[in-house]
Coordinates of C-alpha atoms in Angstrom, one line a residue:
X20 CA 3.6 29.4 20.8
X21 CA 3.9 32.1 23.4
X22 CA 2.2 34.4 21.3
X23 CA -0.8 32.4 20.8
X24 CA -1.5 31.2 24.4
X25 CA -1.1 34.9 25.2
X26 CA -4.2 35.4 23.0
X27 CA -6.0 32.4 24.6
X28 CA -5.3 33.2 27.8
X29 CA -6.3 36.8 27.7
X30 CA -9.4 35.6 25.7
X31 CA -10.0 33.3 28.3
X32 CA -10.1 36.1 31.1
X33 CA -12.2 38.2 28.7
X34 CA -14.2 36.0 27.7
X35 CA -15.2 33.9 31.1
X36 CA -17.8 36.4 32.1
X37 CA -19.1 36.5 28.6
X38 CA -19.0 32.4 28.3
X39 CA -22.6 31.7 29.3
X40 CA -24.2 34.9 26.8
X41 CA -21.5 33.2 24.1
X42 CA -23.1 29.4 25.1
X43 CA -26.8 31.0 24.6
X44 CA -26.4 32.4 22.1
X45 CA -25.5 29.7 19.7
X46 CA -28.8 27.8 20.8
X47 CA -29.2 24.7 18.2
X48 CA -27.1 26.5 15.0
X49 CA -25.6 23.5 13.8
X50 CA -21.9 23.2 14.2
X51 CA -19.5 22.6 11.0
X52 CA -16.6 20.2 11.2
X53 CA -14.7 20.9 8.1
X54 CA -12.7 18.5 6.8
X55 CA -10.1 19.4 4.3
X56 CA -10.2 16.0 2.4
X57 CA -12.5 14.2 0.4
X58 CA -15.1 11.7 1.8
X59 CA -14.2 8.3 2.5
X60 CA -10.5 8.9 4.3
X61 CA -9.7 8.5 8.0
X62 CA -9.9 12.0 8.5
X63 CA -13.4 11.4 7.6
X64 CA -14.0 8.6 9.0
X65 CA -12.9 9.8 12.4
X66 CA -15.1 13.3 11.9
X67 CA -17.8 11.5 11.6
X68 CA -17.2 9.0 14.5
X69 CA -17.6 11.8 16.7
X70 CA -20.4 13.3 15.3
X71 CA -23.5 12.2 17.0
X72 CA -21.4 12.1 20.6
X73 CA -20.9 15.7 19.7
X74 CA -24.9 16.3 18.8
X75 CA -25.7 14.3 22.4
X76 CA -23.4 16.7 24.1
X77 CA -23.6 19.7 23.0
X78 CA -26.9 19.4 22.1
X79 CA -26.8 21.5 19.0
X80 CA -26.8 19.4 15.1
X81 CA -23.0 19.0 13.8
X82 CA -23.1 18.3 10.1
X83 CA -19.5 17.2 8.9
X84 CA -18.2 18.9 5.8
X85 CA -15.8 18.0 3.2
X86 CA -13.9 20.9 1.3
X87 CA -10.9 18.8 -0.3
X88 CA -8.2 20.3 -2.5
X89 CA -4.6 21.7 -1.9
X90 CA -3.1 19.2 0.2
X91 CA -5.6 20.3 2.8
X92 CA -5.1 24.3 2.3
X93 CA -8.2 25.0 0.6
X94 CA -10.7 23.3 3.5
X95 CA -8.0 24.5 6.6
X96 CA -8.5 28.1 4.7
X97 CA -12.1 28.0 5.3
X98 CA -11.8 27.8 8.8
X99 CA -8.5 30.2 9.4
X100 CA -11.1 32.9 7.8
X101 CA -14.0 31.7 9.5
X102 CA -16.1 33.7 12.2
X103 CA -14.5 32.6 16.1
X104 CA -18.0 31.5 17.2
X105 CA -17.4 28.3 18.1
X106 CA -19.7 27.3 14.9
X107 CA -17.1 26.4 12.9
X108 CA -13.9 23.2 13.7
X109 CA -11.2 22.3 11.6
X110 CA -10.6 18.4 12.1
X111 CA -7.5 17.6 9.6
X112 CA -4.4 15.0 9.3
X113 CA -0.7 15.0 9.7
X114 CA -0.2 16.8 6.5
X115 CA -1.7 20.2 8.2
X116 CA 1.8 20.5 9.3
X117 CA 3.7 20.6 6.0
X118 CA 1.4 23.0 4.3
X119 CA 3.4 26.2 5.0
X120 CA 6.6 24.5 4.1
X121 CA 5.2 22.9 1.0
X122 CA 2.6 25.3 0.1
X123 CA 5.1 28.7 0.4
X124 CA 2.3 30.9 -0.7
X125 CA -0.7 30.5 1.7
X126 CA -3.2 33.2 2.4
X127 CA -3.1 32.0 5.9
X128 CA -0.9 31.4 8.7
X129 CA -1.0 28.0 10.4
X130 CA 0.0 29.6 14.0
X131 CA -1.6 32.7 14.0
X132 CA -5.0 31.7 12.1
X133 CA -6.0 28.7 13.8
X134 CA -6.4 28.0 17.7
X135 CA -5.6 24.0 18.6
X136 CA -8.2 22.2 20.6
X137 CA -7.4 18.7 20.7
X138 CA -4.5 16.5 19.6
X139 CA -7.4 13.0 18.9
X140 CA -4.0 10.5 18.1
X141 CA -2.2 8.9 16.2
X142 CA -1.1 5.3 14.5
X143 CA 2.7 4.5 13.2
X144 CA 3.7 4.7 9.3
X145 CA 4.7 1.0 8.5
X146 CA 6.9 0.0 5.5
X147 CA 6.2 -2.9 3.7
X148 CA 6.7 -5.0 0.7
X149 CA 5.3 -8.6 -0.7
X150 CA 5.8 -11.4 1.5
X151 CA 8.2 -12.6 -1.3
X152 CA 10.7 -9.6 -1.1
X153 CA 14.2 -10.4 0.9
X154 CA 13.5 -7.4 3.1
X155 CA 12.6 -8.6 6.8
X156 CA 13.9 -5.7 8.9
X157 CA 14.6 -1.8 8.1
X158 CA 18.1 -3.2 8.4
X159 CA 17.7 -5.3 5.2
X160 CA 16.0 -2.8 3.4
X161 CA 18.9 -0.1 3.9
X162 CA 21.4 -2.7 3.1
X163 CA 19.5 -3.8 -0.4
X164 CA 19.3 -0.2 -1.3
X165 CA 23.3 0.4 -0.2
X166 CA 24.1 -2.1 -2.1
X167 CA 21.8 -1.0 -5.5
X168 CA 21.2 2.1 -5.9
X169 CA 18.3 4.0 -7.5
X170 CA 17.0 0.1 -7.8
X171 CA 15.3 -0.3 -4.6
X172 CA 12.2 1.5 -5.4
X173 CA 9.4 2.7 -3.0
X174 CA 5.8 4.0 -3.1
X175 CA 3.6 6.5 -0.9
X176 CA 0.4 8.1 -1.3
X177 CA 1.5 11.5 -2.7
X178 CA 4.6 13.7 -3.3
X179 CA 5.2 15.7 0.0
X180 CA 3.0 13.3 2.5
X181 CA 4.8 12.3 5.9
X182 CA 5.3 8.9 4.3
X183 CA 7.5 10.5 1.4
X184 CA 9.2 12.8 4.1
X185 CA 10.0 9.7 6.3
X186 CA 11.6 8.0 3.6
X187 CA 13.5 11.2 2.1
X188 CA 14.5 11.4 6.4
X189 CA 15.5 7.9 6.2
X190 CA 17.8 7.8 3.0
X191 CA 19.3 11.0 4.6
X192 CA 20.3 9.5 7.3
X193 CA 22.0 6.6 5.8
X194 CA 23.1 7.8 2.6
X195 CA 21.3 5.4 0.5
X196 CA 19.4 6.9 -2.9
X197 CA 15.5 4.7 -3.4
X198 CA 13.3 6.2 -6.3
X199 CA 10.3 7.4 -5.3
X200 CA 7.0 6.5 -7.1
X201 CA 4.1 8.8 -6.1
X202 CA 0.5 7.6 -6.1
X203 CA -2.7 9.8 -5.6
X204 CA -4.3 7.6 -3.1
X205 CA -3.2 4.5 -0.9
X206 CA -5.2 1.9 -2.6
X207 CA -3.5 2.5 -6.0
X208 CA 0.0 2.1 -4.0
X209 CA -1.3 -1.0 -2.3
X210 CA -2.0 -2.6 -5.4
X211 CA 1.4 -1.4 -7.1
X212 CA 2.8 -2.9 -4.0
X213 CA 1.1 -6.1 -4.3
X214 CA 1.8 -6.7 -7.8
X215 CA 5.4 -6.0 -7.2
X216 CA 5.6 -2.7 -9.5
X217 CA 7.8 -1.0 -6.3
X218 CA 10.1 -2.6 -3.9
X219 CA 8.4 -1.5 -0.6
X220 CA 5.8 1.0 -0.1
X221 CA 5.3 3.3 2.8
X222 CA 1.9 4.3 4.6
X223 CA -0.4 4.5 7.5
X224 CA -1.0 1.0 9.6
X225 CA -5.0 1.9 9.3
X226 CA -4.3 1.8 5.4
X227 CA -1.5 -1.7 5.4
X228 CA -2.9 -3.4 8.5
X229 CA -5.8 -5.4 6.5
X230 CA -3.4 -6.3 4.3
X231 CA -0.2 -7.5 6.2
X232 CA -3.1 -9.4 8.0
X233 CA -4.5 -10.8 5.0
X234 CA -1.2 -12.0 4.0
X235 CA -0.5 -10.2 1.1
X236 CA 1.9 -7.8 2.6
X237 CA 4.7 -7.8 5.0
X238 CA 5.6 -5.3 7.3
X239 CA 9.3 -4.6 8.0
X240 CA 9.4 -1.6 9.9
X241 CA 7.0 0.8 12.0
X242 CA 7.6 4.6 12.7
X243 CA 5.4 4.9 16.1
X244 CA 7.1 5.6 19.2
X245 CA 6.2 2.0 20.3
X246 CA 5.1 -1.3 18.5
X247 CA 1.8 -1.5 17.5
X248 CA -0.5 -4.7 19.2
X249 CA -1.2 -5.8 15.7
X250 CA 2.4 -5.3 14.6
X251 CA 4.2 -6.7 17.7
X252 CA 6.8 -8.7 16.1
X253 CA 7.6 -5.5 13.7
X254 CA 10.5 -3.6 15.1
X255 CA 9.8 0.2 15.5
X256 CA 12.6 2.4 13.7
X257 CA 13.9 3.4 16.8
X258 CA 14.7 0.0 17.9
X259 CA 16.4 -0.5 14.5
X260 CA 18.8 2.2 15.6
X261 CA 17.1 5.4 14.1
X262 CA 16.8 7.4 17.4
X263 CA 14.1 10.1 17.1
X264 CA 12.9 8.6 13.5
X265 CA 9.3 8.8 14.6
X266 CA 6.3 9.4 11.8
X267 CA 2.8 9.1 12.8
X268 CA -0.9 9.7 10.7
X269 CA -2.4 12.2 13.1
X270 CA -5.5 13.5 13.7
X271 CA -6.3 17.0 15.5
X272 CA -8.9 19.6 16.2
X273 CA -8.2 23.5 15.3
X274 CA -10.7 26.7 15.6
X275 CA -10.2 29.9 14.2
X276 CA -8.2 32.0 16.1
X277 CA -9.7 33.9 18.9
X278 CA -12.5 31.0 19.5
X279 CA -13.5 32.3 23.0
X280 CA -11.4 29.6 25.6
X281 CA -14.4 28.4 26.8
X282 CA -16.2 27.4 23.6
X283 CA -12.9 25.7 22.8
X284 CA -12.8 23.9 26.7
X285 CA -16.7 23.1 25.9
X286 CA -16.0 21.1 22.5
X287 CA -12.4 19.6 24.0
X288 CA -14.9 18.1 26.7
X289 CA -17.1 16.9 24.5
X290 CA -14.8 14.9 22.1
X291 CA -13.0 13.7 25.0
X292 CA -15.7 11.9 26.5
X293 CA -17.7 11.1 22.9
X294 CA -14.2 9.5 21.6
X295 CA -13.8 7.6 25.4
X296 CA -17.4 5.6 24.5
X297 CA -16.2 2.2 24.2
X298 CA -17.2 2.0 20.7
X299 CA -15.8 4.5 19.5
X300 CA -12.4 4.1 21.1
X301 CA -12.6 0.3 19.4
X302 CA -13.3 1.8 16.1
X303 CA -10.0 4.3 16.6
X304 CA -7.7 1.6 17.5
X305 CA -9.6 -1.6 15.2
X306 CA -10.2 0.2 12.0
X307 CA -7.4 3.3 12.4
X308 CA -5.0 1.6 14.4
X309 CA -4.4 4.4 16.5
X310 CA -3.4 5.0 19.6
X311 CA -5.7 8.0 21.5
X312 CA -4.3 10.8 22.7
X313 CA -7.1 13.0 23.3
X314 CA -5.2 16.2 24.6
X315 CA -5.7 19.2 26.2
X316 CA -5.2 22.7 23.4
X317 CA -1.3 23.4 25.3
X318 CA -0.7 20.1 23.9
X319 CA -1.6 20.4 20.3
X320 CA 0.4 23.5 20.2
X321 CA 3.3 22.3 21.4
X322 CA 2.9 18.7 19.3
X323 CA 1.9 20.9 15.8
X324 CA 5.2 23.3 16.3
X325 CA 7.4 20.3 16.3
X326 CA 6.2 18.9 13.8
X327 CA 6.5 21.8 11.6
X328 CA 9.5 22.1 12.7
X329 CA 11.0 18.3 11.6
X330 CA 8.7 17.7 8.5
X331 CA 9.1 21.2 7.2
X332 CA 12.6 21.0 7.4
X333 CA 12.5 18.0 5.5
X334 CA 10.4 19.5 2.9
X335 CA 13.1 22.6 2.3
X336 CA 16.3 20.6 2.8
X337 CA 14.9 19.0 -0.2
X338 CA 13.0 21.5 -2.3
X339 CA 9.5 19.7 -2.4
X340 CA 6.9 21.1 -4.1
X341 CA 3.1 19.9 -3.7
X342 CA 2.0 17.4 -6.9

């Protein structure tokens, strides 16, 4: 962390008498958000959300672009090796943090390669299960598996996502053993859920919320550091007694490293106010759930290295490998 605000401070004395030439010189080259998932996800989604409040600001065409594949690698790789001219933004998810621990043989390096811009925010994983289940609380749940176990069986959206690690965290934590059924995709675990093919099933509240609100789910437990609105009689697990269990989707901004400080300042401004607009801060917190953060670069940093730090621990302490 040192090393890197080092770089981005010197770059940022450097670079301030350079700033304006740097702005200029850009003129209306379109700007690439990459992406590293395919189309239609809330990464997506809230890439292109920003979009034309980006265009207005900066007054240069942004064209979002999706390069899917590798858990994320192959799209964050595109911008780790891309030119530092401010032409080129990573915006990616929560999973950007496991990739060095579950992908051991990158060709980049998360820290070094990539310069934070803008933590966006985050909504709370939720566990939940078919309103006919007996599981109510996180306490039930953990007492049901206790009590069976290998038999209380639970879904996620893919083998190393921070759904899985949360529920690999929380059987750790109180010795209980729940198989894990991997899906490639919510939808397919919503419907597995639904149909009563796993116990319980872990993931974002943007993916369960239209369906604990449609009534064919129940939520019994939520990972954010507070309740939800839409989820406030769901306990959070910290209130169930798992201090410091805490697992949010997240959204952030990255550039390649040695992005001159003030084209990174200039597109931090500019997603800060384009994501303040009323409508899209209703869209964030209606259709993602999430609750805005909408940070300064410091504050990515220091978010990104803790996360690393618990969900790649998680990933080692028990040998995941990527699907």
């Amino acid at each position: 962390m040192t090393h890197c605000i080092g770089r981005r401070t010197a770059l940022g004395l450097a670079g301030a008498a350079l700033a304006a030439p740097a702005l200029r010189a850009q003129g209306t080259a379109p700007l690439r958000i990459i992406v590293p998932f395919a189309a239609g996800g809330s990464t997506d989604a809230v890439a292109r959300l920003a979009s034309p409040g980006l265009t207005q600001r900066l007054g240069q065409p942004v064209v979002v672009e999706n390069r899917s594949g590798a858990a994320g690698a192959i799209g964050t790789e595109a911008v780790a090796k891309a030119a530092p001219d401010g032409l080129t933004w990573l915006l990616t998810f929560d999973s950007h943090a496991v990739l060095p621990a579950l992908l051991p043989n990158l060709s980049f390096n998360l820290m070094r390669d990539l310069d934070p811009v803008m933590l966006i925010g985050g909504a709370p994983y939720v566990i939940a299960t078919r309103p006919d289940r007996p599981y109510r609380t996180l306490a039930d749940l953990v007492v049901a598996a206790k009590a069976r176990p290998e038999a209380v069986s639970y879904g996620s959206t893919g083998n190393g996502t921070i759904g899985h690690l949360t529920m690999m965290l929380l059987q750790s934590r109180t010795g209980t053993r729940m198989p894990h059924i991997a899906y490639r995709g919510g939808g397919l675990a919503v419907n597995d859920t639904i149909a009563g093919h796993v116990e319980v099933m872990i993931g974002s509240a943007a993916l369960l919320a239209p369906h604990i609100a449609g009534g064919t789910l129940r939520a019994i437990a939520q990972f954010g550091p507070a309740r939800l609105p839409a989820l406030a009689q769901v306990q959070a697990a910290e209130e169930a007694g798992f201090a410091g269990l805490q697992a949010e989707a997240w959204w952030g901004v990255f550039a390649p490293a040695g992005t001159p400080a003030p084209l990174v300042a200039r597109m931090n401004a500019a997603l800060r106010e384009s994501l303040s607009e009323e409508r899209a801060r209703r869209q964030m917190e209606e259709a993602q759930q999430a609750r805005l953060v909408l940070s300064d670069p410091p504050a990515l940093q220091a978010f990104l290295e803790r996360q690393v730090e618990v969900w790649g621990g998680v990933v080692r302490a028990n040998g995941i490998r990527a699907d």
